[in-house]
XYZ file of C-alpha atoms in Angstrom:
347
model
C 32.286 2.173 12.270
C 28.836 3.054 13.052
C 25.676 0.920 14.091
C 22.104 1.568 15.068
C 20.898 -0.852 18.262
C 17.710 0.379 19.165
C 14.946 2.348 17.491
C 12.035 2.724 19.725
C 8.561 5.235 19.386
C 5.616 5.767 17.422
C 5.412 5.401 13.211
C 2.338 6.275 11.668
C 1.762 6.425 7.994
C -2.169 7.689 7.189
C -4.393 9.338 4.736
C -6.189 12.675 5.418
C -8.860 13.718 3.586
C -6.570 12.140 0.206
C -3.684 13.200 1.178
C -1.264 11.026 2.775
C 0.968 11.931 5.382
C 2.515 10.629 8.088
C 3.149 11.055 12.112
C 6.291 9.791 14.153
C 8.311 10.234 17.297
C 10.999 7.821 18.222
C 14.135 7.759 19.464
C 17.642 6.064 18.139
C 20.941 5.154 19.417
C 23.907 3.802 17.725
C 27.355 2.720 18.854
C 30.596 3.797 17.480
C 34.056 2.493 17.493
C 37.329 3.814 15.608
C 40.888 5.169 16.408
C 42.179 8.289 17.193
C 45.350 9.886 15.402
C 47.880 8.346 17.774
C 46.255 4.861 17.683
C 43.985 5.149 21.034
C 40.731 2.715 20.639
C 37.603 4.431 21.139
C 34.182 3.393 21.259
C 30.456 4.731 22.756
C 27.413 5.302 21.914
C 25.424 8.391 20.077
C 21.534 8.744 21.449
C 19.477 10.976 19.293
C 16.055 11.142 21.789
C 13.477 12.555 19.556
C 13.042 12.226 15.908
C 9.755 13.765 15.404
C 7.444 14.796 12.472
C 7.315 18.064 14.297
C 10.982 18.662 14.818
C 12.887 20.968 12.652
C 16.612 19.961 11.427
C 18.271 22.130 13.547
C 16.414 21.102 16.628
C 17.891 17.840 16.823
C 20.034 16.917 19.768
C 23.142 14.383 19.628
C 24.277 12.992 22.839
C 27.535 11.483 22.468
C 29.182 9.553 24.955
C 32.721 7.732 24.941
C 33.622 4.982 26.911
C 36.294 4.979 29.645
C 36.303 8.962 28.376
C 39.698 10.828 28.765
C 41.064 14.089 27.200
C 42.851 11.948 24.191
C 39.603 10.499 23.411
C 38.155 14.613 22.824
C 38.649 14.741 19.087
C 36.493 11.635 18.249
C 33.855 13.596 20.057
C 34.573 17.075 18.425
C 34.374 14.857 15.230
C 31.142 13.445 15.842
C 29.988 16.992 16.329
C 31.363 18.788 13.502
C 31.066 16.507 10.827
C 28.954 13.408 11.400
C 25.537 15.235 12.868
C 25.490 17.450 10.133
C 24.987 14.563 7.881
C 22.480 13.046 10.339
C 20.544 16.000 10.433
C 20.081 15.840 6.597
C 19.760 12.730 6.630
C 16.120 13.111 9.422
C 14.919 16.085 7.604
C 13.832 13.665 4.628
C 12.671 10.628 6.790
C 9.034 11.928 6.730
C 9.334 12.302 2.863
C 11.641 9.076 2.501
C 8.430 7.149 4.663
C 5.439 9.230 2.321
C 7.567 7.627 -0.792
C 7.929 4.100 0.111
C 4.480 3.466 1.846
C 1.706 6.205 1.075
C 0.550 3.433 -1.554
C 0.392 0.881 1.350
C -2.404 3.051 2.598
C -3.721 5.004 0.028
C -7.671 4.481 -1.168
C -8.707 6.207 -3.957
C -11.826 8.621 -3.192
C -14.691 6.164 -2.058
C -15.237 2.270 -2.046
C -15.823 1.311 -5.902
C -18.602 -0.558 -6.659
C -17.785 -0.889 -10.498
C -17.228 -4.068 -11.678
C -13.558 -2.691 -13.020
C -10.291 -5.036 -12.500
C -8.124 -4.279 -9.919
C -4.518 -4.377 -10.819
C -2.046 -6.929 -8.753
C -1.665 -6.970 -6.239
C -5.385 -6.158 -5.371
C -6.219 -4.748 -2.447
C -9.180 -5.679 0.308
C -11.963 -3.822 -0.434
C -14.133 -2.562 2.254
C -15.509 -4.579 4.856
C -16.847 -7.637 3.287
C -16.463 -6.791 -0.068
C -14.917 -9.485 -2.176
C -12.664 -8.222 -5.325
C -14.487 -7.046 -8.625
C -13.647 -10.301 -10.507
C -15.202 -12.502 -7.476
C -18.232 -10.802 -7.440
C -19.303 -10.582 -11.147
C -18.309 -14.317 -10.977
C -20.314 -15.173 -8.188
C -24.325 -15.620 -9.453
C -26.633 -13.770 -7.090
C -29.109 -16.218 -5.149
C -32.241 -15.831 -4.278
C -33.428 -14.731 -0.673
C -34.514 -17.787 1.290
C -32.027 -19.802 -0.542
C -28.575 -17.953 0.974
C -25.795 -21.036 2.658
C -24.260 -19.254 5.352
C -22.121 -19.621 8.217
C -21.212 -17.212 11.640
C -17.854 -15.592 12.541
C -16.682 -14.943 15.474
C -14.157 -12.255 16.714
C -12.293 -10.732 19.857
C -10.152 -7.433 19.388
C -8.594 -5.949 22.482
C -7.796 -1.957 22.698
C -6.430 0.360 25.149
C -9.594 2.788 25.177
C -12.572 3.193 27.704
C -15.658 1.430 26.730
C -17.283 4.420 26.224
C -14.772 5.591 23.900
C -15.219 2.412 21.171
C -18.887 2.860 21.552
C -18.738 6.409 20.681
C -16.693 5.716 17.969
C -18.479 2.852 16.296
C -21.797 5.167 16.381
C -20.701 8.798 16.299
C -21.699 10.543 12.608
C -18.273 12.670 12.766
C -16.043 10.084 14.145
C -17.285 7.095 11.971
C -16.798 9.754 8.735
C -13.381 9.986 9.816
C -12.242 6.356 10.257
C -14.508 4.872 7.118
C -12.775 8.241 5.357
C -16.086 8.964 3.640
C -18.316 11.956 4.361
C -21.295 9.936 2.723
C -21.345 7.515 5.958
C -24.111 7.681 7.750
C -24.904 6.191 11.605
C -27.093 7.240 14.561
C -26.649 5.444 17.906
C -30.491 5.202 18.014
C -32.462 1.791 17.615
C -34.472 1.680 14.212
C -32.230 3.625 12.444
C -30.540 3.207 9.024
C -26.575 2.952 8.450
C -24.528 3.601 5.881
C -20.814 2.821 5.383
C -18.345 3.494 2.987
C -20.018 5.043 0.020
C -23.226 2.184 0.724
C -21.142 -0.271 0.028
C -22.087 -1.636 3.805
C -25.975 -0.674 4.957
C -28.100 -2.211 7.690
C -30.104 -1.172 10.420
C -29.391 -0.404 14.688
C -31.262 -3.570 16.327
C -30.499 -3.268 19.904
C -28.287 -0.474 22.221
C -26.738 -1.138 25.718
C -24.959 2.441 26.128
C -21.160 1.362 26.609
C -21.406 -2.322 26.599
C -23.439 -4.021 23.213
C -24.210 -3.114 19.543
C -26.864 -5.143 17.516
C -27.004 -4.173 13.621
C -28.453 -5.909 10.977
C -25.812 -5.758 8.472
C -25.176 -6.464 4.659
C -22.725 -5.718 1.681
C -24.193 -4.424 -1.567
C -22.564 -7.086 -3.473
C -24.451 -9.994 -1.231
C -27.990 -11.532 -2.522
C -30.695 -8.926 -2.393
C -32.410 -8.620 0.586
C -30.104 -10.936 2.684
C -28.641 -9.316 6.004
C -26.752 -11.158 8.425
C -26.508 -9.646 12.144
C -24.005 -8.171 13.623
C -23.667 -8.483 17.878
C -20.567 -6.478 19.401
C -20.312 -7.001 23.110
C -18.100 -4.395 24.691
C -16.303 -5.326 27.895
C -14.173 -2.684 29.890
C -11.165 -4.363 31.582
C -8.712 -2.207 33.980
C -6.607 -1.066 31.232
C -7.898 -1.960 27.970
C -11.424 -2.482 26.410
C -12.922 -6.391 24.535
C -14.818 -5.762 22.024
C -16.392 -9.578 20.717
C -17.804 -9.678 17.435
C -20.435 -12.286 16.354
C -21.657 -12.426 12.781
C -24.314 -14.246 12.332
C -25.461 -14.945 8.889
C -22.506 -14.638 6.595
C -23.102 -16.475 2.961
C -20.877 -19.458 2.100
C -17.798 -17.950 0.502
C -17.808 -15.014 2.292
C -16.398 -15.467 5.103
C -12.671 -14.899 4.334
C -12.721 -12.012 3.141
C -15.343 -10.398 5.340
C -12.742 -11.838 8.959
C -9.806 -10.048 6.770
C -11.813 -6.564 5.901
C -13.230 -6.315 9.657
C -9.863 -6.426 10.636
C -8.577 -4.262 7.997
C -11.272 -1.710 7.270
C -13.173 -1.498 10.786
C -10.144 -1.850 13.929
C -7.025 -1.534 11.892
C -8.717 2.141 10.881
C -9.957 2.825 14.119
C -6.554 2.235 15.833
C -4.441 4.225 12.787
C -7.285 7.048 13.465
C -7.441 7.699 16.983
C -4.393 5.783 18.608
C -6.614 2.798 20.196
C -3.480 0.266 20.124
C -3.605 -2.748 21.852
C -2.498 -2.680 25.803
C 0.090 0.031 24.516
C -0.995 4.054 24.758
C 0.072 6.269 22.015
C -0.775 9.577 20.963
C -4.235 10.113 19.728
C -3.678 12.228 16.196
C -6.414 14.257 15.174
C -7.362 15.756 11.903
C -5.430 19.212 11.940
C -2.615 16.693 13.727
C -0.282 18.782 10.861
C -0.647 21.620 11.393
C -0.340 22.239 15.407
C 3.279 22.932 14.213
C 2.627 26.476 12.805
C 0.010 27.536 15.982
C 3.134 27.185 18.339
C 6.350 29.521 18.496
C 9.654 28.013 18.503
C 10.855 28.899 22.123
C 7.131 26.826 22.561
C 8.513 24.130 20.599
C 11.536 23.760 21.763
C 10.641 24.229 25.390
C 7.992 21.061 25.150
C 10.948 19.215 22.836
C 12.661 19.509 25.949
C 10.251 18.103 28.348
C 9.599 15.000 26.217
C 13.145 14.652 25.897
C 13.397 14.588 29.238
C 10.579 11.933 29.851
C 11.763 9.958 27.365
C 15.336 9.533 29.127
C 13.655 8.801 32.379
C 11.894 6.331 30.771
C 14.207 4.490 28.756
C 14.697 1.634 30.684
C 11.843 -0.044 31.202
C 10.154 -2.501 28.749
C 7.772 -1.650 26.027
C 8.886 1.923 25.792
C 7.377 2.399 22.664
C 5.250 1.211 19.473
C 5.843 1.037 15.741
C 4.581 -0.217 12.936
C 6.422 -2.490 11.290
C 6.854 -0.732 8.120
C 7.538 2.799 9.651
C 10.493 0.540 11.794
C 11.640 -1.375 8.735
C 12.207 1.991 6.609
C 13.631 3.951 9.517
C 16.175 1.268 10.818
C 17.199 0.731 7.235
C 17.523 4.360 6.534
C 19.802 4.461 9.593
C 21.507 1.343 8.813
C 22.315 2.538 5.513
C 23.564 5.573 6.047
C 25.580 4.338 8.909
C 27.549 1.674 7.082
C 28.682 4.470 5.110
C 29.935 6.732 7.482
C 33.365 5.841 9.017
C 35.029 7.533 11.554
């Protein structure tokens, strides 16, 4: 019998420029237990270091090892070998596909923020920031400006970036293009100037600059009563390993509130981190846009030789706590791809 006891890396499942595709590097390790011919109990452990989106099926290295190991314990090994990492090596070439399959629609937005007044099937998504769903909005009468009820949020989010990182990418042109995944937003870390975000669907105006430490915008959603803004203050705070950013919204009408929290969280930070790699006290690899295609710019003694050295880093590693991050769908599909396939497999 086989089992899977740890699963530990990096799962990443995003969409480039509409097309969705994903990034990982973990590691696995199962334990195994069976008989030989003549009856002799065996059991160990199989530790595959690096599944990667990046490694090729051939590349993938098995290391087996047997408890109490003695030379009538050898053919359990040579079977392991011979017949069972052939099948696991089929078995990883199609995780990236089996991971694209089961949650590209998780991610997936279709070209930009709609602003039609069209139903949304169910489940329906969050729209962007603020945005409540198509059926809300036509139901909700537009009021008057002066007249607006409305109420202020308050947030903390904590990254593992500089300060001057978040604040570049909160008011950088190219980098805010990338993480609202709309070449029509527009930004300018300049006070006075105009914003757009997502297709328009967000708009305000750059109130007040501290360079690496505060943001003031005015800010509004399309959908929200003409001519109403609320405002926007993000205080950046840079700690010794990770970066506060607090969020006050002032100014948010009455049954808003909701679903702007839920969109800031999803469309502004939960972005930003799937983007660049800004997680949470945790470092991970920052993935750029042409993240896909580093794989053909390297030859395959390249490759293989930096395999190695991760590999390597990764075994040194291994002990100590928080060795890696996942999300929890990329960890769900992968341990129950494993799982699966393992329950199948006897030796």
């Amino acid at each position: 019998t086989l089992a899977v006891t740890s699963v530990t890396g990096d799962v990443d499942v995003n969409q480039r420029k509409g097309k969705i595709i994903t990034i990982f590097d973990v590691a696995i390790t199962m334990t195994f237990e069976g008989t030989t011919a003549d009856g002799t109990a065996v059991t160990g452990k199989i530790e595959i270091p690096e599944v990667a989106h990046d490694t090729d099926e051939d590349d993938y290295v098995f290391d087996v090892s047997i408890d109490a190991d003695s030379s009538a314990k050898q053919p359990v090994r040579d079977l392991i070998r011979k017949t069972l990492a052939p099948l696991l090596r089929k078995k990883l070439s199609v995780f990236a596909a089996d991971l694209i399959k089961v949650h590209g629609k998780d991610v997936q937005i279709e070209g930009e923020i709609s602003k039609s007044s069209t139903p949304v099937p169910t489940p329906t998504p969050s729209p962007a920031p603020g945005v409540k769903s198509p059926a809300s909005t036509a139901s909700s009468p537009a009021a008057t400006p002066g007249t607006v009820n409305t109420t202020t949020l308050e947030d903390t989010v904590e990254l593992q970036a500089s300060a001057h990182d978040i604040y570049d990418v909160l008011l950088n042109q190219a980098k805010v293009q990338i993480w609202t995944r709309s070449n029509k937003s527009t930004i300018e870390a300049k006070v006075g100037t105009k914003f757009s975000l997502f297709g328009g669907s967000v708009t305000g105006e750059i109130k007040e600059l501290v360079e690496d430490k505060k943001i003031v915008q005015s800010w509004r959603l399309s959908s929200w009563p003409t001519g109403h803004y609320s405002t926007v203050t993000m205080e950046i705070t840079q700690n010794t390993n990770s970066t506060v950013i607090k969020v006050t919204q002032e100014g948010v009408p009455i049954g808003e509130q909701d679903t702007t929290r839920q969109n800031w969280s999803n469309y502004y930070w939960a972005e930003i981190k799937r983007t660049f790699g800004y997680v949470g006290l945790v470092t991970t690899t920052t993935m750029s846009n042409d993240a896909t295609s580093s794989k053909s710019s390297s030859s395959s003694s390249d490759k293989k030789q930096k395999r190695r050295r991760r590999t390597d880093r990764k075994k040194k590693s291994a002990s100590g706590a928080g060795a890696g991050v996942y999300t929890g769908a990329g960890l769900a599909v992968l341990t129950a791809f494993a799982l699966g396939f393992c329950f199948g497999a006897g030796l």
